[in-house]
């Protein structure tokens, strides 16, 4: 995890939060995709083992980035609730991960690695399309500070000054 935190903070300071998150998600997807290939690197190491170890670094990077990025995107007045939801979702994922690993006994290992890798690629795609970069942007204090709320305020009949 020391390597993951070092990688995370280095990427955040150079590339920004959104790019760091997408890089980590893509790294997870690519590493698990590479792990599907049957190649022996030596008598004791397989490509699957090396790729999964590298994926662990990207997963650690992603956990740090998700918590930092979530806190920066949410307004201060709602941050406690949003961070609690983020923590709850992480716990659900940590409960489901070992159960998916049990599928190794029933299915081919490529199915399990495909699920993990596919979720990483899906999350990278969602980050690209749905999240905005918070680098250099002031952290919102109240929900009205969020971008896009000006449009709602203009349509609000209470703020309408016409007779």
Backbone as JSON Lines, residues from 0, in Angstrom:
{"i":0,"aa":"X","n":[0.81,-1.2,0.0],"ca":[0.0,0.0,0.0],"c":[0.85,1.26,0.0]}
{"i":1,"aa":"X","n":[2.09,1.15,0.45],"ca":[2.99,2.31,0.41],"c":[3.26,2.69,-1.05]}
{"i":2,"aa":"X","n":[3.44,1.68,-1.89],"ca":[3.66,1.94,-3.32],"c":[2.42,2.58,-3.93]}
{"i":3,"aa":"X","n":[1.24,2.09,-3.55],"ca":[-0.01,2.63,-4.09],"c":[-0.2,4.09,-3.67]}
{"i":4,"aa":"X","n":[0.06,4.4,-2.41],"ca":[-0.09,5.8,-1.94],"c":[0.92,6.71,-2.61]}
{"i":5,"aa":"X","n":[2.14,6.25,-2.77],"ca":[3.15,7.04,-3.45],"c":[2.76,7.29,-4.9]}
{"i":6,"aa":"X","n":[2.3,6.25,-5.58],"ca":[1.85,6.39,-6.96],"c":[0.65,7.33,-7.04]}
{"i":7,"aa":"X","n":[-0.27,7.2,-6.12],"ca":[-1.47,8.02,-6.11],"c":[-1.14,9.5,-5.96]}
{"i":8,"aa":"X","n":[-0.36,9.84,-4.96],"ca":[-0.06,11.24,-4.71],"c":[0.81,11.84,-5.81]}
{"i":9,"aa":"X","n":[1.68,11.02,-6.4],"ca":[2.49,11.51,-7.53],"c":[1.61,11.79,-8.73]}
{"i":10,"aa":"X","n":[0.7,10.88,-9.05],"ca":[-0.19,11.08,-10.19],"c":[-1.16,12.23,-9.96]}
{"i":11,"aa":"X","n":[-1.68,12.36,-8.75],"ca":[-2.62,13.45,-8.46],"c":[-1.94,14.8,-8.63]}
{"i":12,"aa":"X","n":[-0.7,14.92,-8.16],"ca":[-0.03,16.22,-8.25],"c":[0.4,16.55,-9.67]}
{"i":13,"aa":"X","n":[0.61,15.55,-10.52],"ca":[1.04,15.83,-11.88],"c":[-0.09,15.8,-12.9]}
{"i":14,"aa":"X","n":[-1.0,14.84,-12.79],"ca":[-2.02,14.67,-13.82],"c":[-3.4,15.16,-13.4]}
{"i":15,"aa":"X","n":[-3.68,15.27,-12.12],"ca":[-5.0,15.67,-11.66],"c":[-5.79,14.48,-11.14]}
{"i":16,"aa":"X","n":[-6.9,14.78,-10.49],"ca":[-7.69,13.73,-9.83],"c":[-8.42,12.83,-10.82]}
{"i":17,"aa":"X","n":[-9.08,13.41,-11.79],"ca":[-9.86,12.62,-12.73],"c":[-8.97,11.68,-13.54]}
{"i":18,"aa":"X","n":[-7.85,12.18,-14.02],"ca":[-6.94,11.34,-14.8],"c":[-6.31,10.26,-13.94]}
{"i":19,"aa":"X","n":[-6.03,10.57,-12.68],"ca":[-5.48,9.56,-11.78],"c":[-6.49,8.45,-11.55]}
{"i":20,"aa":"X","n":[-7.74,8.82,-11.33],"ca":[-8.77,7.82,-11.1],"c":[-8.98,6.96,-12.34]}
{"i":21,"aa":"X","n":[-9.03,7.58,-13.5],"ca":[-9.2,6.8,-14.73],"c":[-8.0,5.89,-14.99]}
{"i":22,"aa":"X","n":[-6.79,6.4,-14.72],"ca":[-5.58,5.58,-14.91],"c":[-5.6,4.37,-13.99]}
{"i":23,"aa":"X","n":[-6.01,4.56,-12.75],"ca":[-6.05,3.43,-11.81],"c":[-7.11,2.41,-12.24]}
{"i":24,"aa":"X","n":[-8.29,2.88,-12.63],"ca":[-9.33,1.95,-13.09],"c":[-8.88,1.21,-14.35]}
{"i":25,"aa":"X","n":[-8.28,1.93,-15.3],"ca":[-7.79,1.27,-16.51],"c":[-6.67,0.28,-16.19]}
{"i":26,"aa":"X","n":[-5.81,0.65,-15.25],"ca":[-4.74,-0.25,-14.85],"c":[-5.28,-1.55,-14.27]}
{"i":27,"aa":"X","n":[-6.33,-1.44,-13.48],"ca":[-6.97,-2.65,-12.92],"c":[-7.53,-3.51,-14.05]}
{"i":28,"aa":"X","n":[-8.25,-2.88,-14.97],"ca":[-8.86,-3.63,-16.07],"c":[-7.82,-4.29,-16.96]}
{"i":29,"aa":"X","n":[-6.76,-3.57,-17.29],"ca":[-5.72,-4.12,-18.16],"c":[-4.96,-5.24,-17.45]}
{"i":30,"aa":"X","n":[-4.63,-5.05,-16.18],"ca":[-3.88,-6.09,-15.45],"c":[-4.69,-7.38,-15.33]}
{"i":31,"aa":"X","n":[-5.97,-7.26,-15.03],"ca":[-6.78,-8.48,-14.95],"c":[-7.0,-9.09,-16.33]}
{"i":32,"aa":"X","n":[-7.02,-8.26,-17.36],"ca":[-7.09,-8.8,-18.72],"c":[-5.83,-9.57,-19.08]}
{"i":33,"aa":"X","n":[-4.67,-9.02,-18.72],"ca":[-3.4,-9.7,-18.97],"c":[-3.32,-10.98,-18.15]}
{"i":34,"aa":"X","n":[-3.9,-10.98,-16.96],"ca":[-3.85,-12.17,-16.1],"c":[-4.61,-13.35,-16.68]}
{"i":35,"aa":"X","n":[-5.47,-13.1,-17.65],"ca":[-6.22,-14.2,-18.28],"c":[-5.35,-15.05,-19.19]}
{"i":36,"aa":"X","n":[-4.2,-14.54,-19.6],"ca":[-3.32,-15.25,-20.52],"c":[-2.51,-16.3,-19.76]}
{"i":37,"aa":"X","n":[-2.46,-17.51,-20.29],"ca":[-1.7,-18.61,-19.66],"c":[-0.25,-18.58,-20.14]}
{"i":38,"aa":"X","n":[0.62,-18.0,-19.33],"ca":[2.05,-17.95,-19.64],"c":[2.82,-18.18,-18.35]}
{"i":39,"aa":"X","n":[3.79,-19.08,-18.4],"ca":[4.68,-19.29,-17.26],"c":[5.94,-18.46,-17.47]}
{"i":40,"aa":"X","n":[6.25,-17.61,-16.5],"ca":[7.45,-16.78,-16.59],"c":[8.68,-17.51,-16.08]}
{"i":41,"aa":"X","n":[8.48,-18.38,-15.11],"ca":[9.57,-19.21,-14.58],"c":[8.92,-20.45,-13.99]}
{"i":42,"aa":"X","n":[9.7,-21.22,-13.28],"ca":[9.14,-22.44,-12.68],"c":[8.2,-22.11,-11.51]}
{"i":43,"aa":"X","n":[8.34,-20.93,-10.93],"ca":[7.5,-20.57,-9.79],"c":[6.52,-19.44,-10.07]}
{"i":44,"aa":"X","n":[6.77,-18.64,-11.11],"ca":[5.92,-17.47,-11.38],"c":[5.17,-17.63,-12.7]}
{"i":45,"aa":"X","n":[3.89,-17.26,-12.65],"ca":[3.07,-17.2,-13.85],"c":[2.73,-15.75,-14.13]}
{"i":46,"aa":"X","n":[2.35,-15.45,-15.35],"ca":[1.95,-14.1,-15.72],"c":[0.74,-13.66,-14.92]}
{"i":47,"aa":"X","n":[-0.15,-14.59,-14.61],"ca":[-1.34,-14.27,-13.81],"c":[-0.94,-13.7,-12.45]}
{"i":48,"aa":"X","n":[0.03,-14.3,-11.79],"ca":[0.45,-13.83,-10.47],"c":[1.06,-12.43,-10.53]}
{"i":49,"aa":"X","n":[1.91,-12.19,-11.51],"ca":[2.56,-10.89,-11.64],"c":[1.53,-9.81,-11.97]}
{"i":50,"aa":"X","n":[0.63,-10.12,-12.9],"ca":[-0.39,-9.13,-13.29],"c":[-1.32,-8.82,-12.13]}
{"i":51,"aa":"X","n":[-1.69,-9.82,-11.34],"ca":[-2.57,-9.57,-10.19],"c":[-1.85,-8.76,-9.1]}
{"i":52,"aa":"X","n":[-0.55,-8.97,-8.92],"ca":[0.2,-8.16,-7.96],"c":[0.27,-6.7,-8.4]}
{"i":53,"aa":"X","n":[0.44,-6.47,-9.69],"ca":[0.44,-5.09,-10.2],"c":[-0.96,-4.49,-10.07]}
{"i":54,"aa":"X","n":[-1.99,-5.3,-10.29],"ca":[-3.37,-4.82,-10.14],"c":[-3.66,-4.39,-8.71]}
{"i":55,"aa":"X","n":[-3.05,-5.05,-7.73],"ca":[-3.24,-4.67,-6.33],"c":[-2.74,-3.25,-6.08]}
{"i":56,"aa":"X","n":[-1.64,-2.86,-6.73],"ca":[-1.13,-1.49,-6.59],"c":[-2.15,-0.5,-7.16]}
{"i":57,"aa":"X","n":[-2.72,-0.83,-8.33],"ca":[-3.74,0.05,-8.92],"c":[-5.0,0.11,-8.06]}
{"i":58,"aa":"X","n":[-5.37,-1.0,-7.45],"ca":[-6.56,-1.01,-6.58],"c":[-6.32,-0.13,-5.35]}
{"i":59,"aa":"X","n":[-5.15,-0.23,-4.75],"ca":[-4.81,0.63,-3.61],"c":[-4.81,2.1,-4.0]}
{"i":60,"aa":"X","n":[-4.27,2.4,-5.17],"ca":[-4.3,3.77,-5.68],"c":[-5.73,4.25,-5.86]}
{"i":61,"aa":"X","n":[-6.56,3.37,-6.35],"ca":[-7.95,3.73,-6.59],"c":[-8.7,4.02,-5.3]}
{"i":62,"aa":"X","n":[-8.47,3.25,-4.26],"ca":[-9.16,3.52,-3.0],"c":[-8.8,4.9,-2.44]}
{"i":63,"aa":"X","n":[-7.52,5.25,-2.49],"ca":[-7.12,6.56,-2.01],"c":[-7.75,7.66,-2.87]}
{"i":64,"aa":"X","n":[-7.73,7.48,-4.17],"ca":[-8.27,8.49,-5.08],"c":[-9.77,8.64,-4.95]}
{"i":65,"aa":"X","n":[-10.49,7.54,-4.79],"ca":[-11.95,7.61,-4.67],"c":[-12.35,8.41,-3.43]}
{"i":66,"aa":"X","n":[-11.71,8.17,-2.32],"ca":[-12.07,8.9,-1.11],"c":[-11.72,10.39,-1.22]}
{"i":67,"aa":"X","n":[-10.57,10.69,-1.78],"ca":[-10.19,12.09,-1.96],"c":[-11.11,12.79,-2.95]}
{"i":68,"aa":"X","n":[-11.36,12.16,-4.06],"ca":[-12.18,12.74,-5.12],"c":[-13.63,12.91,-4.68]}
{"i":69,"aa":"X","n":[-14.16,11.95,-3.97],"ca":[-15.53,12.04,-3.47],"c":[-15.7,13.2,-2.51]}
{"i":70,"aa":"X","n":[-14.73,13.38,-1.63],"ca":[-14.81,14.48,-0.67],"c":[-14.73,15.83,-1.36]}
{"i":71,"aa":"X","n":[-13.97,15.91,-2.44],"ca":[-13.84,17.19,-3.13],"c":[-15.05,17.52,-4.0]}
{"i":72,"aa":"X","n":[-15.75,16.52,-4.48],"ca":[-16.91,16.78,-5.35],"c":[-18.18,17.08,-4.57]}
{"i":73,"aa":"X","n":[-18.21,16.7,-3.32],"ca":[-19.44,16.88,-2.54],"c":[-19.36,18.16,-1.7]}
{"i":74,"aa":"X","n":[-20.51,18.84,-1.55],"ca":[-20.51,20.05,-0.72],"c":[-20.3,19.71,0.76]}
{"i":75,"aa":"X","n":[-19.77,20.65,1.5],"ca":[-19.45,20.44,2.91],"c":[-20.67,20.03,3.71]}
{"i":76,"aa":"X","n":[-21.82,20.61,3.41],"ca":[-23.02,20.31,4.17],"c":[-23.49,18.87,3.99]}
{"i":77,"aa":"X","n":[-23.11,18.22,2.89],"ca":[-23.54,16.84,2.62],"c":[-22.38,15.84,2.68]}
{"i":78,"aa":"X","n":[-21.19,16.31,2.98],"ca":[-20.01,15.46,2.87],"c":[-20.05,14.25,3.8]}
{"i":79,"aa":"X","n":[-20.54,14.41,5.02],"ca":[-20.6,13.28,5.96],"c":[-21.47,12.16,5.44]}
{"i":80,"aa":"X","n":[-22.65,12.51,4.93],"ca":[-23.56,11.49,4.39],"c":[-22.96,10.82,3.15]}
{"i":81,"aa":"X","n":[-22.36,11.61,2.28],"ca":[-21.8,11.06,1.05],"c":[-20.6,10.16,1.34]}
{"i":82,"aa":"X","n":[-19.76,10.56,2.29],"ca":[-18.62,9.71,2.65],"c":[-19.07,8.43,3.32]}
{"i":83,"aa":"X","n":[-20.17,8.49,4.08],"ca":[-20.73,7.28,4.68],"c":[-21.24,6.33,3.61]}
{"i":84,"aa":"X","n":[-21.9,6.86,2.59],"ca":[-22.36,6.03,1.48],"c":[-21.18,5.42,0.73]}
{"i":85,"aa":"X","n":[-20.12,6.2,0.55],"ca":[-18.92,5.7,-0.11],"c":[-18.29,4.57,0.7]}
{"i":86,"aa":"X","n":[-18.22,4.75,2.01],"ca":[-17.67,3.72,2.88],"c":[-18.54,2.46,2.86]}
{"i":87,"aa":"X","n":[-19.86,2.65,2.87],"ca":[-20.76,1.5,2.8],"c":[-20.62,0.73,1.51]}
{"i":88,"aa":"X","n":[-20.48,1.45,0.39],"ca":[-20.29,0.78,-0.9],"c":[-18.96,0.03,-0.93]}
{"i":89,"aa":"X","n":[-17.92,0.61,-0.34],"ca":[-16.62,-0.08,-0.28],"c":[-16.71,-1.35,0.57]}
{"i":90,"aa":"X","n":[-17.49,-1.29,1.63],"ca":[-17.65,-2.49,2.47],"c":[-18.42,-3.59,1.74]}
{"i":91,"aa":"X","n":[-19.43,-3.2,0.99],"ca":[-20.17,-4.19,0.2],"c":[-19.23,-4.84,-0.81]}
{"i":92,"aa":"X","n":[-18.41,-4.01,-1.47],"ca":[-17.44,-4.56,-2.41],"c":[-16.43,-5.48,-1.74]}
{"i":93,"aa":"X","n":[-16.0,-5.12,-0.54],"ca":[-15.03,-5.97,0.16],"c":[-15.66,-7.28,0.63]}
{"i":94,"aa":"X","n":[-16.97,-7.29,0.85],"ca":[-17.66,-8.53,1.19],"c":[-17.84,-9.41,-0.04]}
{"i":95,"aa":"X","n":[-18.14,-8.8,-1.19],"ca":[-18.42,-9.58,-2.39],"c":[-17.17,-10.12,-3.07]}
{"i":96,"aa":"X","n":[-16.05,-9.42,-2.91],"ca":[-14.81,-9.85,-3.57],"c":[-14.4,-11.29,-3.27]}
{"i":97,"aa":"X","n":[-14.32,-11.68,-2.01],"ca":[-13.95,-13.06,-1.71],"c":[-14.96,-14.08,-2.24]}
{"i":98,"aa":"X","n":[-16.24,-13.72,-2.29],"ca":[-17.24,-14.65,-2.81],"c":[-17.07,-14.84,-4.32]}
{"i":99,"aa":"X","n":[-16.69,-13.79,-5.02],"ca":[-16.41,-13.95,-6.44],"c":[-15.19,-14.83,-6.66]}
{"i":100,"aa":"X","n":[-14.22,-14.75,-5.75],"ca":[-13.04,-15.6,-5.86],"c":[-13.4,-17.07,-5.67]}
{"i":101,"aa":"X","n":[-14.48,-17.35,-4.96],"ca":[-14.93,-18.75,-4.8],"c":[-15.41,-19.35,-6.12]}
{"i":102,"aa":"X","n":[-15.71,-18.49,-7.09],"ca":[-16.15,-18.99,-8.39],"c":[-15.03,-19.73,-9.12]}
{"i":103,"aa":"X","n":[-13.78,-19.57,-8.66],"ca":[-12.67,-20.32,-9.24],"c":[-12.94,-21.82,-9.2]}
{"i":104,"aa":"X","n":[-13.64,-22.28,-8.18],"ca":[-13.91,-23.71,-8.04],"c":[-14.92,-24.22,-9.06]}
{"i":105,"aa":"X","n":[-15.81,-23.32,-9.54],"ca":[-16.89,-23.75,-10.41],"c":[-16.71,-23.31,-11.86]}
{"i":106,"aa":"X","n":[-16.07,-22.19,-12.06],"ca":[-15.91,-21.63,-13.41],"c":[-14.44,-21.51,-13.75]}
{"i":107,"aa":"X","n":[-14.19,-21.24,-15.0],"ca":[-12.83,-20.97,-15.44],"c":[-12.34,-19.67,-14.8]}
{"i":108,"aa":"X","n":[-11.07,-19.59,-14.47],"ca":[-10.53,-18.41,-13.8],"c":[-10.68,-17.16,-14.66]}
{"i":109,"aa":"X","n":[-10.76,-17.33,-15.98],"ca":[-10.91,-16.18,-16.87],"c":[-12.23,-15.45,-16.66]}
{"i":110,"aa":"X","n":[-13.25,-16.17,-16.22],"ca":[-14.54,-15.54,-15.96],"c":[-14.43,-14.58,-14.77]}
{"i":111,"aa":"X","n":[-13.79,-15.05,-13.71],"ca":[-13.63,-14.22,-12.51],"c":[-12.73,-13.02,-12.82]}
{"i":112,"aa":"X","n":[-11.63,-13.25,-13.5],"ca":[-10.74,-12.14,-13.86],"c":[-11.44,-11.18,-14.82]}
{"i":113,"aa":"X","n":[-12.29,-11.71,-15.69],"ca":[-13.06,-10.86,-16.6],"c":[-14.06,-9.99,-15.87]}
{"i":114,"aa":"X","n":[-14.66,-10.53,-14.81],"ca":[-15.6,-9.74,-14.01],"c":[-14.86,-8.59,-13.33]}
{"i":115,"aa":"X","n":[-13.72,-8.9,-12.69],"ca":[-12.95,-7.86,-12.01],"c":[-12.41,-6.83,-13.01]}
{"i":116,"aa":"X","n":[-11.85,-7.29,-14.09],"ca":[-11.31,-6.38,-15.1],"c":[-12.39,-5.57,-15.79]}
{"i":117,"aa":"X","n":[-13.52,-6.2,-16.08],"ca":[-14.63,-5.49,-16.72],"c":[-15.2,-4.4,-15.83]}
{"i":118,"aa":"X","n":[-15.27,-4.66,-14.55],"ca":[-15.76,-3.63,-13.62],"c":[-14.79,-2.45,-13.57]}
{"i":119,"aa":"X","n":[-13.49,-2.71,-13.65],"ca":[-12.51,-1.64,-13.69],"c":[-12.66,-0.78,-14.93]}
{"i":120,"aa":"X","n":[-12.84,-1.43,-16.08],"ca":[-13.02,-0.69,-17.33],"c":[-14.34,0.07,-17.35]}
{"i":121,"aa":"X","n":[-15.38,-0.52,-16.79],"ca":[-16.67,0.16,-16.7],"c":[-16.57,1.39,-15.8]}
{"i":122,"aa":"X","n":[-15.86,1.27,-14.69],"ca":[-15.69,2.41,-13.79],"c":[-14.86,3.51,-14.44]}
{"i":123,"aa":"X","n":[-13.84,3.14,-15.22],"ca":[-13.04,4.15,-15.93],"c":[-13.9,4.9,-16.94]}
{"i":124,"aa":"X","n":[-14.77,4.19,-17.63],"ca":[-15.68,4.82,-18.59],"c":[-16.64,5.75,-17.88]}
{"i":125,"aa":"X","n":[-17.18,5.33,-16.75],"ca":[-18.09,6.17,-15.98],"c":[-17.39,7.42,-15.46]}
{"i":126,"aa":"X","n":[-16.14,7.28,-15.04],"ca":[-15.38,8.44,-14.58],"c":[-15.17,9.42,-15.72]}
{"i":127,"aa":"X","n":[-14.87,8.91,-16.9],"ca":[-14.62,9.77,-18.05],"c":[-15.86,10.58,-18.42]}
{"i":128,"aa":"X","n":[-17.01,9.94,-18.43],"ca":[-18.22,10.61,-18.92],"c":[-18.98,11.4,-17.85]}
{"i":129,"aa":"X","n":[-18.95,10.96,-16.6],"ca":[-19.86,11.53,-15.61],"c":[-19.22,12.43,-14.56]}
{"i":130,"aa":"X","n":[-17.93,12.35,-14.36],"ca":[-17.3,13.16,-13.31],"c":[-16.47,14.28,-13.92]}
{"i":131,"aa":"X","n":[-16.46,15.41,-13.25],"ca":[-15.64,16.52,-13.7],"c":[-14.39,16.59,-12.84]}
{"i":132,"aa":"X","n":[-13.35,17.18,-13.39],"ca":[-12.09,17.26,-12.66],"c":[-12.17,18.34,-11.59]}
{"i":133,"aa":"X","n":[-11.74,18.0,-10.4],"ca":[-11.79,18.95,-9.28],"c":[-10.45,19.62,-9.02]}
{"i":134,"aa":"X","n":[-9.48,19.42,-9.9],"ca":[-8.16,20.01,-9.72],"c":[-8.25,21.53,-9.89]}
{"i":135,"aa":"X","n":[-7.83,22.26,-8.89],"ca":[-7.82,23.71,-8.95],"c":[-9.18,24.36,-8.78]}
{"i":136,"aa":"X","n":[-10.21,23.58,-8.48],"ca":[-11.55,24.11,-8.3],"c":[-11.83,24.24,-6.81]}
{"i":137,"aa":"X","n":[-12.48,25.32,-6.41],"ca":[-12.81,25.52,-5.01],"c":[-13.83,24.46,-4.56]}
{"i":138,"aa":"X","n":[-13.62,23.92,-3.37],"ca":[-14.52,22.89,-2.85],"c":[-15.85,23.54,-2.49]}
{"i":139,"aa":"X","n":[-16.97,22.97,-2.94],"ca":[-18.27,23.58,-2.65],"c":[-18.62,23.49,-1.17]}
{"i":140,"aa":"X","n":[-19.21,24.55,-0.64],"ca":[-19.62,24.6,0.75],"c":[-21.08,24.17,0.92]}
{"i":141,"aa":"X","n":[-21.93,24.61,0.01],"ca":[-23.36,24.27,0.06],"c":[-23.77,23.74,-1.31]}
{"i":142,"aa":"X","n":[-24.9,23.06,-1.41],"ca":[-25.32,22.49,-2.7],"c":[-25.45,23.53,-3.82]}
{"i":143,"aa":"X","n":[-25.77,24.77,-3.48],"ca":[-25.91,25.8,-4.51],"c":[-24.56,26.16,-5.15]}
{"i":144,"aa":"X","n":[-23.45,25.81,-4.48],"ca":[-22.13,26.08,-5.04],"c":[-21.75,25.12,-6.15]}
{"i":145,"aa":"X","n":[-22.49,24.04,-6.3],"ca":[-22.18,23.06,-7.33],"c":[-22.48,23.63,-8.7]}
{"i":146,"aa":"X","n":[-21.7,23.21,-9.68],"ca":[-21.96,23.67,-11.04],"c":[-23.27,23.08,-11.53]}
{"i":147,"aa":"X","n":[-23.97,23.83,-12.35],"ca":[-25.23,23.36,-12.9],"c":[-26.43,23.81,-12.1]}
{"i":148,"aa":"X","n":[-26.24,24.35,-10.89],"ca":[-27.39,24.77,-10.09],"c":[-27.87,26.16,-10.49]}
{"i":149,"aa":"X","n":[-27.06,26.94,-11.2],"ca":[-27.51,28.25,-11.66],"c":[-28.72,28.1,-12.56]}
{"i":150,"aa":"X","n":[-28.7,27.07,-13.39],"ca":[-29.82,26.81,-14.28],"c":[-31.09,26.55,-13.47]}
{"i":151,"aa":"X","n":[-30.95,25.83,-12.37],"ca":[-32.11,25.55,-11.53],"c":[-32.61,26.81,-10.83]}
{"i":152,"aa":"X","n":[-31.66,27.67,-10.43],"ca":[-32.06,28.91,-9.77],"c":[-32.78,29.84,-10.73]}
{"i":153,"aa":"X","n":[-32.4,29.83,-12.0],"ca":[-33.06,30.69,-12.98],"c":[-34.49,30.24,-13.25]}
{"i":154,"aa":"X","n":[-34.72,28.92,-13.17],"ca":[-36.05,28.38,-13.41],"c":[-36.92,28.39,-12.16]}
{"i":155,"aa":"X","n":[-36.37,28.76,-11.02],"ca":[-37.1,28.74,-9.76],"c":[-38.15,29.85,-9.73]}
{"i":156,"aa":"X","n":[-39.45,29.51,-9.56],"ca":[-40.49,30.53,-9.57],"c":[-40.41,31.47,-8.38]}
{"i":157,"aa":"X","n":[-39.79,31.06,-7.26],"ca":[-39.66,31.94,-6.1],"c":[-38.73,33.09,-6.37]}
{"i":158,"aa":"X","n":[-37.73,32.88,-7.25],"ca":[-36.78,33.93,-7.57],"c":[-37.24,34.75,-8.77]}
{"i":159,"aa":"X","n":[-38.4,34.46,-9.3],"ca":[-38.91,35.17,-10.46],"c":[-39.36,36.57,-10.05]}
{"i":160,"aa":"X","n":[-38.76,37.59,-10.66],"ca":[-39.08,38.97,-10.28],"c":[-40.09,39.6,-11.25]}
{"i":161,"aa":"X","n":[-40.63,38.86,-12.16],"ca":[-41.61,39.43,-13.09],"c":[-42.95,39.58,-12.39]}
{"i":162,"aa":"X","n":[-43.75,40.61,-12.8],"ca":[-45.04,40.87,-12.12],"c":[-46.09,39.85,-12.43]}
